[in-house]
Coordinates of C-alpha atoms in Angstrom, one line a residue:
Chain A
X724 CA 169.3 6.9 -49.4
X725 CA 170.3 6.8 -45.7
X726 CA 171.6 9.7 -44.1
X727 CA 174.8 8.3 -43.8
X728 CA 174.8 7.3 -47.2
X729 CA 174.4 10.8 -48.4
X730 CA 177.4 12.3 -46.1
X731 CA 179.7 9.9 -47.8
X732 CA 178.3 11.5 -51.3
X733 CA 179.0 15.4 -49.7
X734 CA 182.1 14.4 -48.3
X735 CA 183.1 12.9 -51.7
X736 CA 182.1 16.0 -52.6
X737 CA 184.1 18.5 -50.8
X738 CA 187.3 16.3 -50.7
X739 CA 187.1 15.7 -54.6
X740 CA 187.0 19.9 -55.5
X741 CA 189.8 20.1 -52.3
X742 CA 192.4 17.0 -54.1
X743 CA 191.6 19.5 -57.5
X744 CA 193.3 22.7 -55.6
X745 CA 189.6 24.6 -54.8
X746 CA 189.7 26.2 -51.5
X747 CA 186.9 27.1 -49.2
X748 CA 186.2 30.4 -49.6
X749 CA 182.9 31.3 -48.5
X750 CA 180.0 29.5 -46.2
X751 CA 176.3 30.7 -46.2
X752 CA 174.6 29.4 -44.0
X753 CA 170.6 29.0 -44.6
X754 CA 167.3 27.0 -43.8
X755 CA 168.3 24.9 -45.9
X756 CA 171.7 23.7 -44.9
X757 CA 175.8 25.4 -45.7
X758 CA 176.2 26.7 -49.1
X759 CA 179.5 26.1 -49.6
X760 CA 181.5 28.2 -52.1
X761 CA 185.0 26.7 -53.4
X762 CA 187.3 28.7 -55.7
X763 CA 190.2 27.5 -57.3
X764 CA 192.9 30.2 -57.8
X765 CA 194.0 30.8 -61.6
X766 CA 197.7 31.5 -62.6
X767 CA 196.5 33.6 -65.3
X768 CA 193.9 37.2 -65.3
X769 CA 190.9 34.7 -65.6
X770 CA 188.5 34.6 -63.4
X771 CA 189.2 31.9 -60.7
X772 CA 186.7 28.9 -60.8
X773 CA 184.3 28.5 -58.7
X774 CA 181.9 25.8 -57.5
X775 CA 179.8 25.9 -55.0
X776 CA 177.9 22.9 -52.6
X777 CA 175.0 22.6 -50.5
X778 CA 176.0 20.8 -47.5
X779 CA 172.8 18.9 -46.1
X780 CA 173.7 16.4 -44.0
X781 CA 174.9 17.2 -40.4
X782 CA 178.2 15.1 -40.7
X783 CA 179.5 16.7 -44.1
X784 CA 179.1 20.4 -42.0
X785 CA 181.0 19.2 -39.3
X786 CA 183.4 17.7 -42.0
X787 CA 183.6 21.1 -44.1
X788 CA 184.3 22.8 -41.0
X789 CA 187.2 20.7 -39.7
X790 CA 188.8 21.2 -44.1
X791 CA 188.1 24.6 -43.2
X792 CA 190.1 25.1 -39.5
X793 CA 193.0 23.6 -41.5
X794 CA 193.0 25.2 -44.3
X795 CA 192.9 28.6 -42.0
X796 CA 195.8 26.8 -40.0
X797 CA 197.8 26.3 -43.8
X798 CA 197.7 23.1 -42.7
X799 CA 194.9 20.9 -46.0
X800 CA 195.0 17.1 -45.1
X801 CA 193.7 14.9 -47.2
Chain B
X75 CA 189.5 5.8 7.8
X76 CA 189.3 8.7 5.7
X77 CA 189.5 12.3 7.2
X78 CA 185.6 13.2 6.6
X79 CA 185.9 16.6 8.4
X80 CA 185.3 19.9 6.2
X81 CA 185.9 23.4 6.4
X82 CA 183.2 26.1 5.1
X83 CA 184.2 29.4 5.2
X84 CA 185.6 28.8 8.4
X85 CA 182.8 26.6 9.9
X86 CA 184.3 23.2 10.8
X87 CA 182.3 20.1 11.2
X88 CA 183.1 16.6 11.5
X89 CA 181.7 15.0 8.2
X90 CA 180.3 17.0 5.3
X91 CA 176.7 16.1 5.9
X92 CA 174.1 18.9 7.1
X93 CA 170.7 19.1 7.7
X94 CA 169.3 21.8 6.2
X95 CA 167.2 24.7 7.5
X96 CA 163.4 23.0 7.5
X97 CA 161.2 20.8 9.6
X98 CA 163.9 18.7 10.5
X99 CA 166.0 21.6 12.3
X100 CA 163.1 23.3 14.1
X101 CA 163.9 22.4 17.6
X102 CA 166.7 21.4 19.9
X103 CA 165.3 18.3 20.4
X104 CA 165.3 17.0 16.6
X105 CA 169.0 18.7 16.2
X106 CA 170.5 17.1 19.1
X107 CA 168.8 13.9 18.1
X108 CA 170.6 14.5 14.5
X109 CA 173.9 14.8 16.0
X110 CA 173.6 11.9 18.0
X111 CA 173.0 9.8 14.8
X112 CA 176.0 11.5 13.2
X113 CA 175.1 14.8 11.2
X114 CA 178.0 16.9 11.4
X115 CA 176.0 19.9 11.2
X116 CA 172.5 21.3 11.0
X117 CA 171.2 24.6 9.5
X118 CA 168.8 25.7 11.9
X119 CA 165.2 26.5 10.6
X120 CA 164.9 29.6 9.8
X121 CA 164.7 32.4 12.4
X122 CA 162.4 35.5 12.2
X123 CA 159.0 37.1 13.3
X124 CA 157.6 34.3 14.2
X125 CA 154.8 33.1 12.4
X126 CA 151.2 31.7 11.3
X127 CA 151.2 28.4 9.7
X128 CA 148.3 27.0 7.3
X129 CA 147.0 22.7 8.7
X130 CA 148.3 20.3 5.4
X131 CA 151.9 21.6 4.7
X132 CA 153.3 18.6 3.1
X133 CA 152.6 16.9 -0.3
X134 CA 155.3 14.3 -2.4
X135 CA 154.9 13.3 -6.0
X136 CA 155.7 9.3 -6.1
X137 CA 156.2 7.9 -9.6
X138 CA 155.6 4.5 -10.9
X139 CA 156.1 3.3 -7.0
X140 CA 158.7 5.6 -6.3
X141 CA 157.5 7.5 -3.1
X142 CA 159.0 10.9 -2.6
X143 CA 160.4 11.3 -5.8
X144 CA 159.3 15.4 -5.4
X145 CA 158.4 16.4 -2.4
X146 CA 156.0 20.3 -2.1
X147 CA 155.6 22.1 1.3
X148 CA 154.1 25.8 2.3
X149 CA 155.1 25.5 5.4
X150 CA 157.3 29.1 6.2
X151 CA 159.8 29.7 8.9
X152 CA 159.5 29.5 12.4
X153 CA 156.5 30.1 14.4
X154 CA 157.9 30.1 17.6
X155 CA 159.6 32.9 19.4
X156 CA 162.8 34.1 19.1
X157 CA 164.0 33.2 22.8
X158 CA 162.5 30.2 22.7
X159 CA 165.0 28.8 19.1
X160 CA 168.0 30.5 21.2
X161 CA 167.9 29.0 24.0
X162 CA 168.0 25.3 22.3
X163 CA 170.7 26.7 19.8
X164 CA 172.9 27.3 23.1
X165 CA 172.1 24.4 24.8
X166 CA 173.0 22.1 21.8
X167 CA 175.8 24.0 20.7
X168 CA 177.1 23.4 24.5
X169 CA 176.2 19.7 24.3
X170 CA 177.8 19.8 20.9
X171 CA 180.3 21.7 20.2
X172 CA 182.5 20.3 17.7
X173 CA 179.3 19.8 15.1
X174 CA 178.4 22.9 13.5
X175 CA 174.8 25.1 14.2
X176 CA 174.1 27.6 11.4
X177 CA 171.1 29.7 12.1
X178 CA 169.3 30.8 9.1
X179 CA 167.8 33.9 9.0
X180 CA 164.9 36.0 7.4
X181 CA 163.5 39.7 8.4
X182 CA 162.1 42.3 6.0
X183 CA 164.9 44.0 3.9
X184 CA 165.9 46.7 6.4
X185 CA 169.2 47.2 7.3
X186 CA 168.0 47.5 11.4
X187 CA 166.6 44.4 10.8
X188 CA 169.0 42.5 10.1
X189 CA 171.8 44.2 12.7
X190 CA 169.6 42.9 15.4
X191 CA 168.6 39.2 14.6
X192 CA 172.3 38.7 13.8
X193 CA 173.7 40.6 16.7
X194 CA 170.6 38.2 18.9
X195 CA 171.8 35.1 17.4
X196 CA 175.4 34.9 17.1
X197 CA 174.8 35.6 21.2
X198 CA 174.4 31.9 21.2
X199 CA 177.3 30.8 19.9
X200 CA 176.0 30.0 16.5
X201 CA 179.1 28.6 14.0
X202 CA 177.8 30.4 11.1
X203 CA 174.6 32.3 9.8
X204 CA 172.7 31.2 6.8
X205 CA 170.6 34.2 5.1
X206 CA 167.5 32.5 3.7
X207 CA 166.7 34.4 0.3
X208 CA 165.4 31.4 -1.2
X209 CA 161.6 30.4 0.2
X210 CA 159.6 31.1 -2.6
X211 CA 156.0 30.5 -0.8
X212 CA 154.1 32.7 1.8
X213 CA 157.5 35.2 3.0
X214 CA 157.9 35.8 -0.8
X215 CA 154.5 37.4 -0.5
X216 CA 156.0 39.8 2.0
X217 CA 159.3 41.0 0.4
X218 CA 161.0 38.3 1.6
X219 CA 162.8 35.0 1.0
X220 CA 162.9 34.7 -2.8
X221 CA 161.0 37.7 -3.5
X222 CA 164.2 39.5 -2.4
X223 CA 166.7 36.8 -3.7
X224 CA 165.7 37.4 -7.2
X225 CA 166.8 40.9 -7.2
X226 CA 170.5 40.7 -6.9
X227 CA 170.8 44.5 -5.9
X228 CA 169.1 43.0 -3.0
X229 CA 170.8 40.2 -2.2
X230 CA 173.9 42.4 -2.2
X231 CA 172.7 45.2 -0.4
X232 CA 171.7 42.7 2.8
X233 CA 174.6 40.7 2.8
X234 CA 176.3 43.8 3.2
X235 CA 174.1 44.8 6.3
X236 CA 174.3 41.3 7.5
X237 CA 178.1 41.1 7.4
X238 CA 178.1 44.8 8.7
X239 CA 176.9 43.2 12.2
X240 CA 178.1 39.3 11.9
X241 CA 181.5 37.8 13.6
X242 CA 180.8 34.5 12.2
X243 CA 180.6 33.2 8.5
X244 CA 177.7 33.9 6.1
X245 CA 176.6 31.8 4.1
X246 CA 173.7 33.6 1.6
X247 CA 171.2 30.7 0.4
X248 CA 169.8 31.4 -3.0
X249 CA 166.8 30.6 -4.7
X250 CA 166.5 28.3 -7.8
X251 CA 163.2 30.3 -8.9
X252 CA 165.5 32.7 -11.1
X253 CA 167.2 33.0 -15.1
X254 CA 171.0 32.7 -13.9
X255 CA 171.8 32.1 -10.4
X256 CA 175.2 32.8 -10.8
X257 CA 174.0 36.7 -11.2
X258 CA 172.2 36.5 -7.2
X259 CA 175.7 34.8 -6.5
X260 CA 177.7 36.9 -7.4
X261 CA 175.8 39.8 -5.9
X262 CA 175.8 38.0 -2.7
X263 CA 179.5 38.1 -3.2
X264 CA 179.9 41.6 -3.8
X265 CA 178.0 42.1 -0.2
X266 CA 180.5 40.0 1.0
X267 CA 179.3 36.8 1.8
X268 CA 181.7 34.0 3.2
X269 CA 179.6 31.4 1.2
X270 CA 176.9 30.6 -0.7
X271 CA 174.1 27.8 -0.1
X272 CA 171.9 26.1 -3.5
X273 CA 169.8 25.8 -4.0
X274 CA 166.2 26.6 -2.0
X275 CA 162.5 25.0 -3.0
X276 CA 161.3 25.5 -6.9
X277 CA 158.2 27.2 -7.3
X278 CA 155.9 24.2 -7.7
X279 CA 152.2 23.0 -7.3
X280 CA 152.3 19.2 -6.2
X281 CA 148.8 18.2 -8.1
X282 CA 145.4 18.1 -8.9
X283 CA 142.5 16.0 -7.2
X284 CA 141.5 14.9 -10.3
X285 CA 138.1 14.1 -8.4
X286 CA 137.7 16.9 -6.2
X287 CA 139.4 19.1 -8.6
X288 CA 141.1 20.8 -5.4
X289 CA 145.0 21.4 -5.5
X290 CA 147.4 18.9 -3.7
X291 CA 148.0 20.0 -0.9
X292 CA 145.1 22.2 -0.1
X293 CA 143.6 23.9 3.0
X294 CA 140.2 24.0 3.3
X295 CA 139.5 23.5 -0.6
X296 CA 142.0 26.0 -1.3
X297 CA 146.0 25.9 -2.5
X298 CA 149.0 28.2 -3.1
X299 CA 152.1 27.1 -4.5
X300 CA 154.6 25.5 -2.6
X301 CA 158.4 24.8 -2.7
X302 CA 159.4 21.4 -4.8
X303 CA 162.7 19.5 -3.5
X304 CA 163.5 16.1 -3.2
X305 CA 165.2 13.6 -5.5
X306 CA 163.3 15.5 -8.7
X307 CA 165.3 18.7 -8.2
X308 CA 168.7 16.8 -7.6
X309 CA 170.2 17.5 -11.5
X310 CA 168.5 21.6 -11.6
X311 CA 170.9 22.0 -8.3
X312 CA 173.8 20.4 -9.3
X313 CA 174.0 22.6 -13.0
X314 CA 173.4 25.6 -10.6
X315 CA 176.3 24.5 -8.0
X316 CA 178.3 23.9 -11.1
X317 CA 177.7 26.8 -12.6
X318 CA 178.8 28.7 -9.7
X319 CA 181.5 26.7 -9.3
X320 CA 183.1 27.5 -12.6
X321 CA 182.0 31.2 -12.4
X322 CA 185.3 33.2 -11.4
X323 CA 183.4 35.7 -10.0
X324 CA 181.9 33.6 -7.6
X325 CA 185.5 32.5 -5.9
X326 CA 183.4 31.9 -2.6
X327 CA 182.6 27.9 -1.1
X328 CA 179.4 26.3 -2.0
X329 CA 177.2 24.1 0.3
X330 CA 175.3 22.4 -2.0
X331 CA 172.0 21.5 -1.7
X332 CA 169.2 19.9 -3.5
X333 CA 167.9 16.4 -3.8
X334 CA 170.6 14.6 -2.2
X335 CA 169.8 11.6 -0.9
X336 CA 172.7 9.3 -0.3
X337 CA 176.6 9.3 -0.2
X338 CA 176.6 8.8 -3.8
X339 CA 175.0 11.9 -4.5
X340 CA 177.3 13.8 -1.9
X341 CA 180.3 13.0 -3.8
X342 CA 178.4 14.4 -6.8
X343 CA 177.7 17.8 -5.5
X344 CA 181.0 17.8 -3.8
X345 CA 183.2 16.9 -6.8
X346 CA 181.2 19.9 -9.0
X347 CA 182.3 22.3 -6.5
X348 CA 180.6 21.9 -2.9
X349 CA 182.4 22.0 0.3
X350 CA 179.6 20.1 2.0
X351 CA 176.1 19.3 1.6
X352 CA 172.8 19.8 3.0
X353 CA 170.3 17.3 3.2
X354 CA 166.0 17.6 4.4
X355 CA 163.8 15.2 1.9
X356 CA 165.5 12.5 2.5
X357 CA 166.0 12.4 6.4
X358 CA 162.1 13.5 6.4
X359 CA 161.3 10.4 4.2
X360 CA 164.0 7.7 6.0
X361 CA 164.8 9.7 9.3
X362 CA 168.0 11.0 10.5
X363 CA 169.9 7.2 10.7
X364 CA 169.9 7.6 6.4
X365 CA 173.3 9.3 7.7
X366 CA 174.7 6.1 9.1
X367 CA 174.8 4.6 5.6
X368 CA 175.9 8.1 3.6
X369 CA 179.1 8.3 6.6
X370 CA 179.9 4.6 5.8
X371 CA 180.0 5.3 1.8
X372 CA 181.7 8.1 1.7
X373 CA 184.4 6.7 4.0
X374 CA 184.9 3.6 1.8
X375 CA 184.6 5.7 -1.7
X376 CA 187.4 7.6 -0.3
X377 CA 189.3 4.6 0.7
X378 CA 188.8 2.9 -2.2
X379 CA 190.1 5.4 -4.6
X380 CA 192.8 6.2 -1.8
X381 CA 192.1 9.7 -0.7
X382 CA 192.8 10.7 2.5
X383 CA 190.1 13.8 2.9
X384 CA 187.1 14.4 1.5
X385 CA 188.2 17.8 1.1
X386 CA 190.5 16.7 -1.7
X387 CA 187.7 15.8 -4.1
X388 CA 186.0 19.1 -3.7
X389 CA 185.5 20.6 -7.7
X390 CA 187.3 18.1 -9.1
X391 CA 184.6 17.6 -11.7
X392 CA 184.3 21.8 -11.9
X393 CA 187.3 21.8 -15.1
X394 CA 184.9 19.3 -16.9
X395 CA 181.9 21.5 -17.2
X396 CA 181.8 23.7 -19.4
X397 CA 179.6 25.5 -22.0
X398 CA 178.0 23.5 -25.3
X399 CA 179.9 25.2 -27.3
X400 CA 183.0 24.2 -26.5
X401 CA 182.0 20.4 -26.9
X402 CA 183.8 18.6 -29.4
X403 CA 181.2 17.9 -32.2
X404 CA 183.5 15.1 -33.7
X405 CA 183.5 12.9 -31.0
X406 CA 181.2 9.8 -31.4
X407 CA 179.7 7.0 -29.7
X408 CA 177.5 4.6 -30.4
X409 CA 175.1 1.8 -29.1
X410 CA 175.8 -1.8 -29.6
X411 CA 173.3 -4.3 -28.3
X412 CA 174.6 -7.8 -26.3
X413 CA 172.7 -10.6 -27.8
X414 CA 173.4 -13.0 -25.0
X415 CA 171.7 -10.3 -22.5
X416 CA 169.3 -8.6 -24.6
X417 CA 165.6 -10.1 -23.6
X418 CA 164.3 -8.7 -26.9
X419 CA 161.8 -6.7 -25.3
X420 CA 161.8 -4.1 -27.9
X421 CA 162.2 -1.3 -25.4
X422 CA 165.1 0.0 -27.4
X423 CA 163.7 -0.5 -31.0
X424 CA 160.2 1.5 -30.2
X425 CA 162.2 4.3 -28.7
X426 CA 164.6 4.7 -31.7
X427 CA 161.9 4.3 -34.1
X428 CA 159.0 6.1 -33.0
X429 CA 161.1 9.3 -31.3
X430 CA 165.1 9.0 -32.4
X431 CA 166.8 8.1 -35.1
X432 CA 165.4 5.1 -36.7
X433 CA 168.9 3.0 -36.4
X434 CA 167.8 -0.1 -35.0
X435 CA 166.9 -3.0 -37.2
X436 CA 165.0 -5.9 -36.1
X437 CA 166.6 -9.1 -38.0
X438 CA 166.2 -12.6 -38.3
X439 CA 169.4 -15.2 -38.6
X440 CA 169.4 -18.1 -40.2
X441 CA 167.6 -20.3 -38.0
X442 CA 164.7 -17.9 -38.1
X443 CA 165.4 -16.5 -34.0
X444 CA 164.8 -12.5 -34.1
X445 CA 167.5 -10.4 -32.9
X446 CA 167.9 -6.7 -32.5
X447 CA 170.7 -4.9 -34.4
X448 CA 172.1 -1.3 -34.3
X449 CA 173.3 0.6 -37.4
X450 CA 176.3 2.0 -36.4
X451 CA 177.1 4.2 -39.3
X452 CA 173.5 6.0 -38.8
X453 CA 173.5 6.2 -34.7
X454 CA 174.0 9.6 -33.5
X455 CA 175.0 8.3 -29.9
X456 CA 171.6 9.8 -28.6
X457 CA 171.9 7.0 -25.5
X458 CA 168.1 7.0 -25.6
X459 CA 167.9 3.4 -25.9
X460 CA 170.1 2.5 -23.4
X461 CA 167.9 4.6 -21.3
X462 CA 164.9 3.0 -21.9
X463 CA 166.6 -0.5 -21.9
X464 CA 165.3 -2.3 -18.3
X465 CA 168.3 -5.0 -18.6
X466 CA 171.9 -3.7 -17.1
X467 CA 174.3 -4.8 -19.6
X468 CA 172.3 -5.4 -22.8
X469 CA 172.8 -2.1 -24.3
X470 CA 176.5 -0.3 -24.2
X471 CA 177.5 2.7 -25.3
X472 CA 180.9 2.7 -26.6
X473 CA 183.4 5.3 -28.2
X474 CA 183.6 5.1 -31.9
X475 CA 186.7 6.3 -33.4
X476 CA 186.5 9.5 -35.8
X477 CA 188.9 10.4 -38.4
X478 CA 188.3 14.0 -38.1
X479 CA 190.6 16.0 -35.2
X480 CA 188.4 17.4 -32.5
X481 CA 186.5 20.5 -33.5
X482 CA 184.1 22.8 -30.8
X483 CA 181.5 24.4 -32.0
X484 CA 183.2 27.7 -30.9
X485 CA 186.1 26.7 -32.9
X486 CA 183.1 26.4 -36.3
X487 CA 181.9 29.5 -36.0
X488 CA 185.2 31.4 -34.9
X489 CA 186.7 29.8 -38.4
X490 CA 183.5 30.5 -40.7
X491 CA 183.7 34.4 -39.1
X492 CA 187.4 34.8 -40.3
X493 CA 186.5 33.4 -43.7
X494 CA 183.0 35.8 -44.2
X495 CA 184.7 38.6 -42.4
X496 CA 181.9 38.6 -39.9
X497 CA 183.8 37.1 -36.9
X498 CA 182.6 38.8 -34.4
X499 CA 178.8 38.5 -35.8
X500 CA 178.8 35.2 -36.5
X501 CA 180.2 34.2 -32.9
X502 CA 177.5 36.5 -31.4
X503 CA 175.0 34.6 -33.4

């Protein structure tokens, strides 16, 4: 799989858990790329969902980044 | 006919082209014979205890046919008297006296050192003076030239003394051989310098006989490093001039200096932030006409893009340098190969292959002729093959629109410290 290949997949990634209402809520980052953690606030005392990626590709952190300036700014595009 | 004159600190001269303090500027002679070819000013060489020079100064590094591409000397300042260098400053200054004569200076770092030479000089009628804290060969072995320009609490202090005594500009000339010059800069600033000069040689050692194993240039089978300037040094001089130039701290005028060769590279030193330039490696390698032909370009650049004074492009480029971390990561370009140029030499394909990105594909169409083809969606813009490319035209580079909004990596960093509560950490980092 071509670099570029596997950025579309991340990206699918991170906008697919973003449409379903998750929200960036923390970013390790390691050796090994972003570890990306995504929560999805609950209505109810459950514990909110989480999910969490690891961002390899260059592109797909740059792509993170900019979901994660607007989501500080209030402001999620899709 | 463009207005060419400039205005340094207060040192006017009719075009922005210098020669700078070095073999060129040693006597009246070679000066006057400058401004009769059209320099507008000349930086004397540089005055002090006269001294004892070593037979084989000179060495150049050519490459692949390019002579002078470097050029290494240990020659040091002066070596004749005092009197001697005043009396041709005053006589050309009087023959001249609309082109501007800087003398540059060097004695030890004592303060009644330095009250005298300037006092002794500025006698002459000298436009400016130009402290030489940048030779990093032979004076550096005495406390002087770059030995004391590396030190900023030095540069300041003698500045000071200098401008304690001096009527006329000062211009402090710093040396290249150091971390940050922006930190001797702004020293010289704080002493209270009218300008500042970039940059001096770069600590270098031309070659090797690789057959008589002796140094190039040597003396008597034996070498010592030498100052490196010339075309090489061009892009280390203009990052320092620029980062000068965008340094608020530094809100002094720049002669810039370093590798320039032609009007083209005038206008480049002079849009990052220079009020004028100096030239040496390339009048020693053409002679002093090379300024016929930089006069005539920089006239017609200016005409052509209709500017009336060449003082008006001065830091224009300064707002457009800046640090990498406030480079938009999103922005993206890519290479596309012209078929109907491309010789299909494989220049481009080797480079991207053996030590890029791998995003070149070599194809063949339906009538079995090979062609070379760029993946788009894997080039990173790197422009390497268009640098290795010998055909103008065959490779462009060319903007590739991004559906992400601009995004520094400041702006990364600052928004991943908000969201792990480390801000101030992570921009540190």
């Amino acid at each position: 799989m071509s670099e570029h290949q596997q950025y579309v997949l991340e990206r699918e990634q991170i906008d697919d858990l973003l449409q379903k209402g998750y929200k960036i809520k923390k970013v390790i980052e390691s050796l090994s790329g972003d570890i990306v953690q995504f929560e999805q606030d609950s209505n109810t005392e459950e514990e909110p969902t989480k999910e969490i990626l690891l961002i390899l590709t260059p592109n797909a952190r740059k792509y993170f980044s900019v979901k994660l300036i607007e989501q500080a700014q209030g402001n999620v595009q899709l | 006919m463009a207005d060419l004159r400039i205005n340094l600190a207060g040192i006017k001269s009719p075009n922005p082209f210098w020669l700078a303090s070095a073999p060129p500027t040693n006597s009246g002679y070679q000066v006057q014979r400058a401004f009769e070819a059209g320099w507008g000013g000349a930086v004397w060489k540089t005055l002090g205890d006269p001294i004892l020079n070593v037979s084989s100064r000179f060495a150049a590094v050519s490459f692949n046919g390019q002579r002078v591409a470097g050029f290494n000397n240990i020659e040091l300042i002066t070596d004749r008297p005092l009197e001697v260098n005043l009396k041709e400053i005053y006589e050309t200054k009087k023959r001249f006296p609309d082109h501007a004569i800087i003398a540059s200076l060097m004695v030890e770092p004592k303060q009644e050192k330095w009250h005298e030479i300037v006092k002794r000089v500025e006698d002459t009628g000298v436009d400016g003076l130009e402290l030489n804290f940048g030779c990093p060969h032979g004076m550096a072995e005495r406390g002087m030239g770059s030995a004391s320009g590396q030190v900023p609490e030095l540069v300041e202090r003698q500045t000071y003394w200098v401008k304690e005594a001096a009527k006329t500009p000062v211009i402090v000339k710093l040396t290249p051989n150091i971390t940050d010059i922006t930190s001797t800069a702004e020293a010289a600033v704080k002493g209270g310098a009218d300008a500042v000069s970039m940059i001096n040689t770069i600590n270098s050692l031309a070659g090797v006989d690789i057959d008589t194993w002796n140094t190039i240039p040597h003396v008597g089978g034996k070498g010592a490093h030498g100052g490196y300037c010339g075309p090489a040094v061009k892009p280390i001089a203009l990052h320092m001039v620029g980062e000068c130039a965008r340094n608020p701290r530094i809100p002094i005028p720049i002669s810039g200096i370093g590798g320039i060769s032609n009007w083209q590279n005038a206008v480049e030193f002079m849009l990052m932030g220079a009020t004028g330039v100096q030239v040496c490696t390339a009048a020693m390698h053409h002679g002093f006409r090379i300024v016929e032909d930089m006069i005539e370009g920089l006239n017609n650049y200016l005409d052509d893009k209709g500017i009336s004074s060449v003082m008006d492009i001065v830091g224009k480029s300064v707002p457009k340098y800046s640090d990498w971390g406030n480079l938009d990561l999103n922005y993206n370009i890519t290479a596309r190969i012209n078929q109907d140029v491309c010789i299909e030499c494989n220049k481009c394909y080797i480079a991207c292959e053996d030590t890029s990105h791998q995003c070149i594909d070599r194809l063949v169409d339906s009538n079995g002729v090979s062609f070379l083809k760029v993946r788009e969606e894997d080039c990173v813009g790197c422009n390497l093959c268009s640098i290795v490319c010998p055909v103008d035209g065959a490779i462009d580079m060319v903007e590739v629109p991004n559906d992400l909004p601009p995004m520094t990596w400041n702006e990364r960093q600052a928004a991943l410290g908000l969201l792990n509560g480390t801000a101030e950490k992570v921009v540190k980092s």
